Coordinates of N, CA and C in Angstrom, one line a residue:
X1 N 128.3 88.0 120.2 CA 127.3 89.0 120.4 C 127.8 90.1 121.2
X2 N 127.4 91.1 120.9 CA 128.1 92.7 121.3 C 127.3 92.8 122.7
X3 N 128.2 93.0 123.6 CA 128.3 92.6 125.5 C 127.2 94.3 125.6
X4 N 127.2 95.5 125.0 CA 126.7 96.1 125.4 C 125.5 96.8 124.8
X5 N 124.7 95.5 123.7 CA 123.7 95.5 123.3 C 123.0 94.6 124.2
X6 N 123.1 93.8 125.3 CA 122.6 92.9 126.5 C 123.1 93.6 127.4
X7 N 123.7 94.8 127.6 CA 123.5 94.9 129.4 C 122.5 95.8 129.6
X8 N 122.0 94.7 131.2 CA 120.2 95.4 131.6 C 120.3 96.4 131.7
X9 N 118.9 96.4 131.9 CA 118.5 97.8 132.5 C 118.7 98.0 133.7
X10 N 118.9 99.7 134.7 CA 119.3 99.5 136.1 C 117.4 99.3 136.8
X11 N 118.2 98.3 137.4 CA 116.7 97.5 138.6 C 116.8 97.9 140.0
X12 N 115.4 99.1 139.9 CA 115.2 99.4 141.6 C 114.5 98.6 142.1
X13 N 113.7 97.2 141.6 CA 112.7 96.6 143.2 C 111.5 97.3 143.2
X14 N 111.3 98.6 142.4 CA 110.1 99.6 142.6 C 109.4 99.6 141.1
X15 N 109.4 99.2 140.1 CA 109.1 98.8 138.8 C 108.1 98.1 138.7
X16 N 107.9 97.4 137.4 CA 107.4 96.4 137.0 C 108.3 95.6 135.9
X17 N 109.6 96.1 136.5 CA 110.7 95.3 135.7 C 110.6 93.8 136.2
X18 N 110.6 93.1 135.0 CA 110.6 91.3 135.9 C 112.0 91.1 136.2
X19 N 111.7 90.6 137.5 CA 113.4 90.5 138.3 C 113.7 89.3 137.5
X20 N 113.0 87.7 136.6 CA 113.9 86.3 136.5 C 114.1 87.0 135.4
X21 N 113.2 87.7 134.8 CA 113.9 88.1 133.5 C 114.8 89.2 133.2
X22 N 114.9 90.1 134.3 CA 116.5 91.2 134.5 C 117.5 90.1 134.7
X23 N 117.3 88.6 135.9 CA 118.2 88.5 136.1 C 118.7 87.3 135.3
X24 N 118.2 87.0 134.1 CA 118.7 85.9 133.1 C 119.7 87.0 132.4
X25 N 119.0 88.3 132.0 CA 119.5 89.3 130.8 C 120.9 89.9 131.5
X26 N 121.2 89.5 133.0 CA 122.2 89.8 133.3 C 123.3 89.0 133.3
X27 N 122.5 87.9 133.6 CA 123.9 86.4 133.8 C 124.5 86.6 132.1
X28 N 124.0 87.0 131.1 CA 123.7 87.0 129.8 C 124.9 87.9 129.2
X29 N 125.0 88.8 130.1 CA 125.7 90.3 129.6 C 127.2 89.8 130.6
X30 N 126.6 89.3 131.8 CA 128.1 89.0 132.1 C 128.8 88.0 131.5
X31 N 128.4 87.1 130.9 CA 128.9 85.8 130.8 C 129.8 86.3 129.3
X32 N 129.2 87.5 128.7 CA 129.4 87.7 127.4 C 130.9 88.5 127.7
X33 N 130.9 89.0 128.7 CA 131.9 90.3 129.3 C 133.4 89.0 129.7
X34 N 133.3 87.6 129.5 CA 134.4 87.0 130.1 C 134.3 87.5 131.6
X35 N 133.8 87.5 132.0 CA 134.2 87.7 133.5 C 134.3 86.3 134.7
X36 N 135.2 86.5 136.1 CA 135.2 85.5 136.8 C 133.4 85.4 137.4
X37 N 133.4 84.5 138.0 CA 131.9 83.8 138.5 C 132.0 84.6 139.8
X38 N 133.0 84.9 140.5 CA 132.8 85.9 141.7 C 132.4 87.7 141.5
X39 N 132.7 87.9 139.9 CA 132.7 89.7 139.4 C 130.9 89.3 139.4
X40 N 130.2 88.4 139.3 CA 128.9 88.5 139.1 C 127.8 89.1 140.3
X41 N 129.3 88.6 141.3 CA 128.0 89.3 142.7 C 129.0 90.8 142.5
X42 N 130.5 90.8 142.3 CA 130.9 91.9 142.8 C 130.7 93.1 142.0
X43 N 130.2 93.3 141.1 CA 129.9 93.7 140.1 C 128.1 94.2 139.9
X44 N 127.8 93.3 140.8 CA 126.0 93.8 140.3 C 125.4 94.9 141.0
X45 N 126.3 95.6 141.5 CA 125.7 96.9 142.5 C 125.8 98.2 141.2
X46 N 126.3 97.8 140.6 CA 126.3 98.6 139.1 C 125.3 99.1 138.4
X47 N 124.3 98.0 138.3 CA 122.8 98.1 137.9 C 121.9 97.8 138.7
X48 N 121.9 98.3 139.8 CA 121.1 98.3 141.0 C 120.7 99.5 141.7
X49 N 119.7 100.4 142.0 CA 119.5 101.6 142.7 C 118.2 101.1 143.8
X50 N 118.1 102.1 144.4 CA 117.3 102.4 145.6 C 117.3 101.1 146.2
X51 N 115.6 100.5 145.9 CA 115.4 99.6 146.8 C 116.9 98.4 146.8
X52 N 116.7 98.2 145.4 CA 117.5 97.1 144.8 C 118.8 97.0 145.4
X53 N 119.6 98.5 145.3 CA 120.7 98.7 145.8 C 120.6 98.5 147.5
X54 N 120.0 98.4 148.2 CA 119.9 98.8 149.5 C 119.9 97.2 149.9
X55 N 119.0 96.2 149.2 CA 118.8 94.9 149.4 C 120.5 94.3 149.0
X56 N 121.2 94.9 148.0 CA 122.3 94.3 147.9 C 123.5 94.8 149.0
X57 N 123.5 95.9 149.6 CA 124.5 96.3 150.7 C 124.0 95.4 151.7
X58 N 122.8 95.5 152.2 CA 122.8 94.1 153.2 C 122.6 93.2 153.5
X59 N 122.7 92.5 152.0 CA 122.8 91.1 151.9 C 124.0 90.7 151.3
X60 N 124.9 91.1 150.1 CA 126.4 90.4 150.2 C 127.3 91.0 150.7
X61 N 127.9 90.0 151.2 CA 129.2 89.6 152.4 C 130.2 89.4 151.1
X62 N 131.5 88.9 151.7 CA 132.8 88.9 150.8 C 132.9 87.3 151.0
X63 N 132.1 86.5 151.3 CA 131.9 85.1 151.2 C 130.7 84.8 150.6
X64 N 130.0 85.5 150.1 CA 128.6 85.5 149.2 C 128.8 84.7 147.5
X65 N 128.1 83.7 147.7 CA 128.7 83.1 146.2 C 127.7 83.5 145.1
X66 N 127.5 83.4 144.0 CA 126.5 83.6 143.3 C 125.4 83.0 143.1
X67 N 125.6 81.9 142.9 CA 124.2 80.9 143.1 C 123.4 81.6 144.7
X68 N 123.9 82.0 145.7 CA 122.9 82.4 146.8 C 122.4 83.9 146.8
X69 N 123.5 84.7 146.4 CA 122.9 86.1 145.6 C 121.5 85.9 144.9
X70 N 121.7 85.1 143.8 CA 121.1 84.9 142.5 C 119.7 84.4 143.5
X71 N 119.7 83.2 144.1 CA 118.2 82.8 144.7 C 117.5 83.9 145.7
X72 N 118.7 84.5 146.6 CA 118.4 85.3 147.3 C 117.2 86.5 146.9
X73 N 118.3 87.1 145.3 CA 117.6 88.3 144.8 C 115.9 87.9 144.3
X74 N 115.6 86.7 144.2 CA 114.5 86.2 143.5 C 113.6 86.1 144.3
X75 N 114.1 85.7 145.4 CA 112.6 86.2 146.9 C 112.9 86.9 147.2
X76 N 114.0 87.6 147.0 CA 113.5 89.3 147.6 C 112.4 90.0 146.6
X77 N 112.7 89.9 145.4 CA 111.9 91.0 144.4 C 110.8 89.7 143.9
X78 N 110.5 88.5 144.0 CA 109.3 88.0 143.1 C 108.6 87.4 144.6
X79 N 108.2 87.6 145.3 CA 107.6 88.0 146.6 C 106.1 87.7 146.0
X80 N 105.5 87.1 147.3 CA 103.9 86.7 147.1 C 103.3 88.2 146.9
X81 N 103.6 89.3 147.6 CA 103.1 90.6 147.5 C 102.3 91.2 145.9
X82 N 103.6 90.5 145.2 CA 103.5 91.1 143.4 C 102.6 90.3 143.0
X83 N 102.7 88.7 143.5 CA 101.9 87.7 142.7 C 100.6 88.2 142.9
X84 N 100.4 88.5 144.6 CA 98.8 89.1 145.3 C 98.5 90.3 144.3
X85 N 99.1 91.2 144.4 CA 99.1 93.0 143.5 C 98.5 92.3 141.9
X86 N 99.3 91.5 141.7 CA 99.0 90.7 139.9 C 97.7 90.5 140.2
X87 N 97.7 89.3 140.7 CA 96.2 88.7 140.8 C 95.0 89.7 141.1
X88 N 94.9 90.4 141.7 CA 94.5 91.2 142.3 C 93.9 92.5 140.5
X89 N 94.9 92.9 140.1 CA 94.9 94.1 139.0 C 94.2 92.6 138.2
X90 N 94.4 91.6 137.7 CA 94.2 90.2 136.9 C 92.4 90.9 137.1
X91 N 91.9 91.0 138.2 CA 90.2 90.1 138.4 C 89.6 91.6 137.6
X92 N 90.0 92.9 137.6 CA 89.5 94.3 137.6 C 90.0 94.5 136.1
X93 N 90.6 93.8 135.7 CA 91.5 94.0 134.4 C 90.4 94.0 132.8
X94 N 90.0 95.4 132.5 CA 88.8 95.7 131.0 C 89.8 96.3 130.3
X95 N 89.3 95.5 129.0 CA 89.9 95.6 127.6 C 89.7 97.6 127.3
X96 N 88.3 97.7 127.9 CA 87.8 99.0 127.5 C 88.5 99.6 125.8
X97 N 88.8 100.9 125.6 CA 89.1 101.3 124.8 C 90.7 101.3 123.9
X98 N 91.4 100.0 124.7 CA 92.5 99.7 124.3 C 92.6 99.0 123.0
X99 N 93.4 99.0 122.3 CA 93.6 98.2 121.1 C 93.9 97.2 121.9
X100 N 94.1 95.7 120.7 CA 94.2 94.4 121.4 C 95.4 94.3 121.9
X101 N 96.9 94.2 120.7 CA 97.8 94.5 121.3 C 98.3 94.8 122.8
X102 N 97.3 95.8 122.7 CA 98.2 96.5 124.2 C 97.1 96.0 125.4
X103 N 96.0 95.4 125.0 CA 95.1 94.7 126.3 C 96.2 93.2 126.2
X104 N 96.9 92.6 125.4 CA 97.2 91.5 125.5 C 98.6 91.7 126.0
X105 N 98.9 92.8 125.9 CA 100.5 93.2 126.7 C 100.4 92.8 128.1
X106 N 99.2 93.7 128.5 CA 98.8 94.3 130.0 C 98.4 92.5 130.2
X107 N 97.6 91.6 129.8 CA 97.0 90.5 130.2 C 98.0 89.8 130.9
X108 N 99.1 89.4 129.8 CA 100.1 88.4 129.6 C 101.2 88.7 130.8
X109 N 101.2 89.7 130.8 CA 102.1 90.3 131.8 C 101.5 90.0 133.0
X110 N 100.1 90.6 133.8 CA 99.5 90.5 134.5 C 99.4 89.1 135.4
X111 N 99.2 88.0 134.1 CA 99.0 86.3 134.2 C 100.1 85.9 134.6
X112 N 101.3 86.4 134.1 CA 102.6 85.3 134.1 C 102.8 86.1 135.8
X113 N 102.8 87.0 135.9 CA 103.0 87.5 137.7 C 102.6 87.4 138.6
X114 N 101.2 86.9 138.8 CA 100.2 86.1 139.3 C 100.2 84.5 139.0
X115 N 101.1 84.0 138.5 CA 101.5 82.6 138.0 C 100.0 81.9 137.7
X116 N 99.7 82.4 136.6 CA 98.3 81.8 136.4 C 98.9 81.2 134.8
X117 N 99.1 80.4 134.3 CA 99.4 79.2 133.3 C 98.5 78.6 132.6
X118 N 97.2 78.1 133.6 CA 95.9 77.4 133.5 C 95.6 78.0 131.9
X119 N 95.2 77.2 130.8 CA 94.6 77.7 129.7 C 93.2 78.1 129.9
X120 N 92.3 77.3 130.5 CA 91.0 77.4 130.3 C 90.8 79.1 131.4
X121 N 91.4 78.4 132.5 CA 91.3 79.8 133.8 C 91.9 81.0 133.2
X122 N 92.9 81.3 131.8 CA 93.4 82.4 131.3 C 92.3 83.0 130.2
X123 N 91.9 81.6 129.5 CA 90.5 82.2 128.4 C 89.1 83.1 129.1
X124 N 89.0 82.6 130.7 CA 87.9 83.0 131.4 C 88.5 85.0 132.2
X125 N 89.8 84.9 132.1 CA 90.0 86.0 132.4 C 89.5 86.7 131.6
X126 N 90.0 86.9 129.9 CA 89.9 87.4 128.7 C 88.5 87.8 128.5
X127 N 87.6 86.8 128.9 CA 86.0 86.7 128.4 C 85.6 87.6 129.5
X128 N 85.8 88.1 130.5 CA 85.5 89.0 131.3 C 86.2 89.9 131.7
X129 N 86.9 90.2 130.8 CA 87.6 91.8 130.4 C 87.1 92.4 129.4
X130 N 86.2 91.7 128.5 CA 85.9 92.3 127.4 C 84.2 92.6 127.6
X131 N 83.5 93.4 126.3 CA 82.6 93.9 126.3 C 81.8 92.9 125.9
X132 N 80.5 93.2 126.5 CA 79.5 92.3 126.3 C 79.5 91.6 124.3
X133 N 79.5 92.6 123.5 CA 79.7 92.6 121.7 C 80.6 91.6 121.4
X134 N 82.3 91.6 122.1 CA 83.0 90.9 121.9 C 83.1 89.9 122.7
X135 N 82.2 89.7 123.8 CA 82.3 88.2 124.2 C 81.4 87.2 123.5
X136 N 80.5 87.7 123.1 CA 79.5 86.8 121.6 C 80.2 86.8 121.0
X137 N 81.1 87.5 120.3 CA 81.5 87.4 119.1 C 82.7 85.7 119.7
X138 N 83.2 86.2 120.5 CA 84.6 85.3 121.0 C 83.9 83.7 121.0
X139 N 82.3 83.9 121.7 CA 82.1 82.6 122.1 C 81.4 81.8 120.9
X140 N 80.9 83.0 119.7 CA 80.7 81.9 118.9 C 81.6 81.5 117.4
X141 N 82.9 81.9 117.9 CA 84.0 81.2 117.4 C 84.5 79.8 118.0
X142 N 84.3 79.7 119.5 CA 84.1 78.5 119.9 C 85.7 78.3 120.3
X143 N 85.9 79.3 120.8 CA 87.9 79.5 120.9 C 88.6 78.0 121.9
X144 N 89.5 77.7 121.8 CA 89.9 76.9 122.4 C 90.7 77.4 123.5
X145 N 91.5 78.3 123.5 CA 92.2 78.9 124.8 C 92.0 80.6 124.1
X146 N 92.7 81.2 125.7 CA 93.1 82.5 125.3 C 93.5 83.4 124.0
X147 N 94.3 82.4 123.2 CA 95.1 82.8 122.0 C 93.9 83.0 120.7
X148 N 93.0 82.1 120.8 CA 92.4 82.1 119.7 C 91.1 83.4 120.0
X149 N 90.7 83.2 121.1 CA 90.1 84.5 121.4 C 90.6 85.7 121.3
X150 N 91.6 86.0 121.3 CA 92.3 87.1 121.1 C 92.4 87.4 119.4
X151 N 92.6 86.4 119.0 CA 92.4 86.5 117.5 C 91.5 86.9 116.6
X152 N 90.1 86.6 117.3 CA 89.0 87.1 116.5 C 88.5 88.3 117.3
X153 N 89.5 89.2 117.9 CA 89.3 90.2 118.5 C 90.3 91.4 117.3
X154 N 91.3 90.6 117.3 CA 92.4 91.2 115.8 C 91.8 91.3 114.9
X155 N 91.5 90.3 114.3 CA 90.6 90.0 113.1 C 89.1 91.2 113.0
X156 N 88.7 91.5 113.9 CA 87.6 92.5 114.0 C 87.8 93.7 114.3
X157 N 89.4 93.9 115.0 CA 89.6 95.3 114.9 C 90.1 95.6 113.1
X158 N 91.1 94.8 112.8 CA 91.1 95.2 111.7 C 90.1 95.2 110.6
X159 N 88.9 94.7 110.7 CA 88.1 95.4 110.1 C 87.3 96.2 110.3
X160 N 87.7 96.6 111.4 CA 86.9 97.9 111.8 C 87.7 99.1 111.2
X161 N 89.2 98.8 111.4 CA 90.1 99.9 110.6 C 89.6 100.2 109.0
X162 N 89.6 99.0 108.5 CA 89.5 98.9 107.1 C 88.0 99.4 106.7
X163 N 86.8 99.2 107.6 CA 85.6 100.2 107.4 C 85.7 101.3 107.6
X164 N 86.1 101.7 108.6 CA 86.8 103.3 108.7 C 87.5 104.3 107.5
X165 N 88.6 103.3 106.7 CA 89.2 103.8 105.8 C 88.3 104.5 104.6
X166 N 87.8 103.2 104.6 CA 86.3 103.1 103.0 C 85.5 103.8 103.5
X167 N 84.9 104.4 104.5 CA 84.3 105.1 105.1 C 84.7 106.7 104.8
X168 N 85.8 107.1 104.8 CA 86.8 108.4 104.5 C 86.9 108.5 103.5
X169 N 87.0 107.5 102.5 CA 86.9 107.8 101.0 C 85.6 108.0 100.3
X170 N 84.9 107.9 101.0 CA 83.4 108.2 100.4 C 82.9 109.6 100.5
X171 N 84.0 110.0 101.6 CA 83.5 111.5 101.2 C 84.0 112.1 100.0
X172 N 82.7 112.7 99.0 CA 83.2 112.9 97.4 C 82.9 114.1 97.3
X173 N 83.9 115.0 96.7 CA 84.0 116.3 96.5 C 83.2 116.8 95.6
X174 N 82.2 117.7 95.2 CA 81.4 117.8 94.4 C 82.0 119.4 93.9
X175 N 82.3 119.9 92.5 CA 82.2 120.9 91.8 C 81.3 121.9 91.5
X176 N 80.3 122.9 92.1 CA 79.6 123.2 90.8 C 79.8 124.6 90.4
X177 N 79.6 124.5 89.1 CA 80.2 125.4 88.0 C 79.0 126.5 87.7
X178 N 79.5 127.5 87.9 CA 78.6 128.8 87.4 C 78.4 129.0 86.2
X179 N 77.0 129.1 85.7 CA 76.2 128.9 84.5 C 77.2 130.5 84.2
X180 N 77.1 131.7 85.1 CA 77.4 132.9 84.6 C 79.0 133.2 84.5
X181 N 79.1 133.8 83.2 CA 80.8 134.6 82.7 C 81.4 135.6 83.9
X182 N 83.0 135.2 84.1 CA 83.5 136.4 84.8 C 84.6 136.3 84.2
X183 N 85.0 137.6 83.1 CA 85.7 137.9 82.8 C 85.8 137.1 81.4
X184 N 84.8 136.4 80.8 CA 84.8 135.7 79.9 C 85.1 134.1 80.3
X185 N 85.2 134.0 81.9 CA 85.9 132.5 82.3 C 84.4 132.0 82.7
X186 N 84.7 130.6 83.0 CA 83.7 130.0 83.8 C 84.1 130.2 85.1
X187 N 83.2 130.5 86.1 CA 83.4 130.9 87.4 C 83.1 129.7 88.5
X188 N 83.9 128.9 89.0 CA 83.4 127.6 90.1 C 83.0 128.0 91.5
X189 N 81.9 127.1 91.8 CA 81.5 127.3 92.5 C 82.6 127.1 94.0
X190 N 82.4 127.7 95.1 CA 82.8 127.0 96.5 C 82.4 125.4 96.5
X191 N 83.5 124.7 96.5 CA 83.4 123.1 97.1 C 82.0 122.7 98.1
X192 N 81.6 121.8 97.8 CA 80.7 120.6 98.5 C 80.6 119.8 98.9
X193 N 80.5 119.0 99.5 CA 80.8 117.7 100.0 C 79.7 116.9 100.5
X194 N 79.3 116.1 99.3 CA 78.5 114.9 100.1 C 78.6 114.3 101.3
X195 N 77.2 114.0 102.4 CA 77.3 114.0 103.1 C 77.7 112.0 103.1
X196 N 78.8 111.6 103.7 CA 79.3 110.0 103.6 C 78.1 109.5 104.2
X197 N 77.9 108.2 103.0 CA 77.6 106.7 103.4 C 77.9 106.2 104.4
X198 N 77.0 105.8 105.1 CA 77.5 104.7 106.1 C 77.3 103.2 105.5
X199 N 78.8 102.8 106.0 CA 79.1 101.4 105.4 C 79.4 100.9 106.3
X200 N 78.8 99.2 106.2 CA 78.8 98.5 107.4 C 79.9 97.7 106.9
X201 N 80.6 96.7 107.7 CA 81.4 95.9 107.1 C 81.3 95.0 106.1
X202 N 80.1 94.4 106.3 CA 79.4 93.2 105.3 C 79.1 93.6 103.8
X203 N 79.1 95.3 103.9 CA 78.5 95.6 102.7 C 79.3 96.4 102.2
X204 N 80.6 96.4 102.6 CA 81.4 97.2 101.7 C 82.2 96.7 100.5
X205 N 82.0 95.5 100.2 CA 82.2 95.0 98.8 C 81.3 95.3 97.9
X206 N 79.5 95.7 98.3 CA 78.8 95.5 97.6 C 78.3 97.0 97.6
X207 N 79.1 97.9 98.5 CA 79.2 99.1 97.9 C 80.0 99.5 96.9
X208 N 80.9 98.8 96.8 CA 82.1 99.4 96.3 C 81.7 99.1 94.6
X209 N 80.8 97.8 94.3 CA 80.7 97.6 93.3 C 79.6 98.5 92.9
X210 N 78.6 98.5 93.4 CA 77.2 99.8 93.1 C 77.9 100.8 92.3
X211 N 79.2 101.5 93.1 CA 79.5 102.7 92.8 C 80.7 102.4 91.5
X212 N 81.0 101.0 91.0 CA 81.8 101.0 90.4 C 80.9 100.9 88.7
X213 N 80.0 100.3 89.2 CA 78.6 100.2 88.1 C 78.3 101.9 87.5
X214 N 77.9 102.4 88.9 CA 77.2 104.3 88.6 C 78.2 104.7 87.6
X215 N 79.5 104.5 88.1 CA 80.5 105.3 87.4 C 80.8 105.0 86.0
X216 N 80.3 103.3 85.4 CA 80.0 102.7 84.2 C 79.6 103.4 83.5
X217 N 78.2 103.5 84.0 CA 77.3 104.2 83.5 C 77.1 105.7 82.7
X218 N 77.9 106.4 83.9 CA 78.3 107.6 83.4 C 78.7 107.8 82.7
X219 N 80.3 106.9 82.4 CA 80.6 106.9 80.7 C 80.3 106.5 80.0
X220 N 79.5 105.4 79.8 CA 78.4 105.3 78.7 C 77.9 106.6 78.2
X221 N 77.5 107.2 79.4 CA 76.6 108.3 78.9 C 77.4 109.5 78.4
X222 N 78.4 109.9 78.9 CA 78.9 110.5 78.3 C 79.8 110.4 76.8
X223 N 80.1 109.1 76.8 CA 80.5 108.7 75.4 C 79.4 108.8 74.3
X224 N 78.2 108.6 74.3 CA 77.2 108.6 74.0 C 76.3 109.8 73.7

């Protein structure tokens, strides 16, 4: 594996970079580099700034082993402060106008830093981030944890997209043609535009076929 597609990111301590997971992605990049077990403390001021850097000038010594760097750096930067700050952002935390995706970024992130694991206590977060619309909808899926509620939250945005689309295609361009000669041509009129259908989700199969019928029809009639 190519040593300089794994080396981290540089970690100030001032982020929302996760320090176990900088500091796995680093043992990762050194280990890949061949290097001795001692270049891992002497070496990590490399990817270190401000806070980060400041915590490492006064904490390793030239008798500093790795294993005590490594536990050291993990209460310095994953501190009750973050877990409190997490928990804390966790209770005020609305889906509001976000796609799911990115409320489930912010969620998941939020939970694992606040060390909250609990399934049922993660589902109860969820159900009170969200709008009154989509907690009916969640509860009468009958979700079993977090994951599945999040799903019929996917499942409903994407049909919200896909009524939207069929919604835009309804708007139909209308022609009309001047009864009077110019220049011996037919003269068209300025474009029109039907004003769009509102189509609910439930009934857009059974629009689609209405209008697939009219259009039947038409040629009938015009064949005829």
């Amino acid at each position: 594996m190519n040593s300089t597609t794994l080396e981290p990111e540089i970690f100030t301590g001032l982020d929302e970079t996760d320090p176990v997971r900088w500091i796995k992605r680093y043992e990762l990049f050194v280990s890949t580099c061949s290097w001795e077990t001692s270049a891992y403390v002497e070496y990590m001021d490399l990817f270190l700034e401000q806070r980060a850097l400041s915590w490492y000038k006064d904490t390793v010594s030239p008798v500093s082993t790795w294993e005590d760097i490594k536990k050291n750096f993990l209460m310095q930067f994953t501190t009750p402060d973050v877990e409190m700050q997490s928990w804390t952002a966790l209770q005020s935390l609305q889906k509001g106008s976000l796609s799911v995706e990115e409320f489930k970024e912010q969620f998941i992130s939020l939970a694992r830093k606040a060390k909250i694991s609990n399934e049922s206590e993660m589902l109860r977060y969820v159900l009170r981030a969200v709008s009154l619309e989509e907690r009916k909808k969640i509860l009468k899926s009958k979700p079993q944890d977090y994951r599945s509620a999040l799903a019929v939250l996917e499942e409903d945005e994407k049909l919200d997209n896909l009524a939207k689309k069929l919604d835009f295609k309804l708007y139909t361009p209308i022609v009309s043609i001047d009864s009077s000669n110019y220049n011996g041509k037919s003269r068209a009129s300025k474009k029109e535009y039907q004003a769009p259908e509102i189509v609910k989700k439930e009934d857009v199969m059974e629009t689609l076929i209405t209008k697939f019928n009219k259009l039947s029809l038409n040629l009938l009639n015009i064949v005829n």
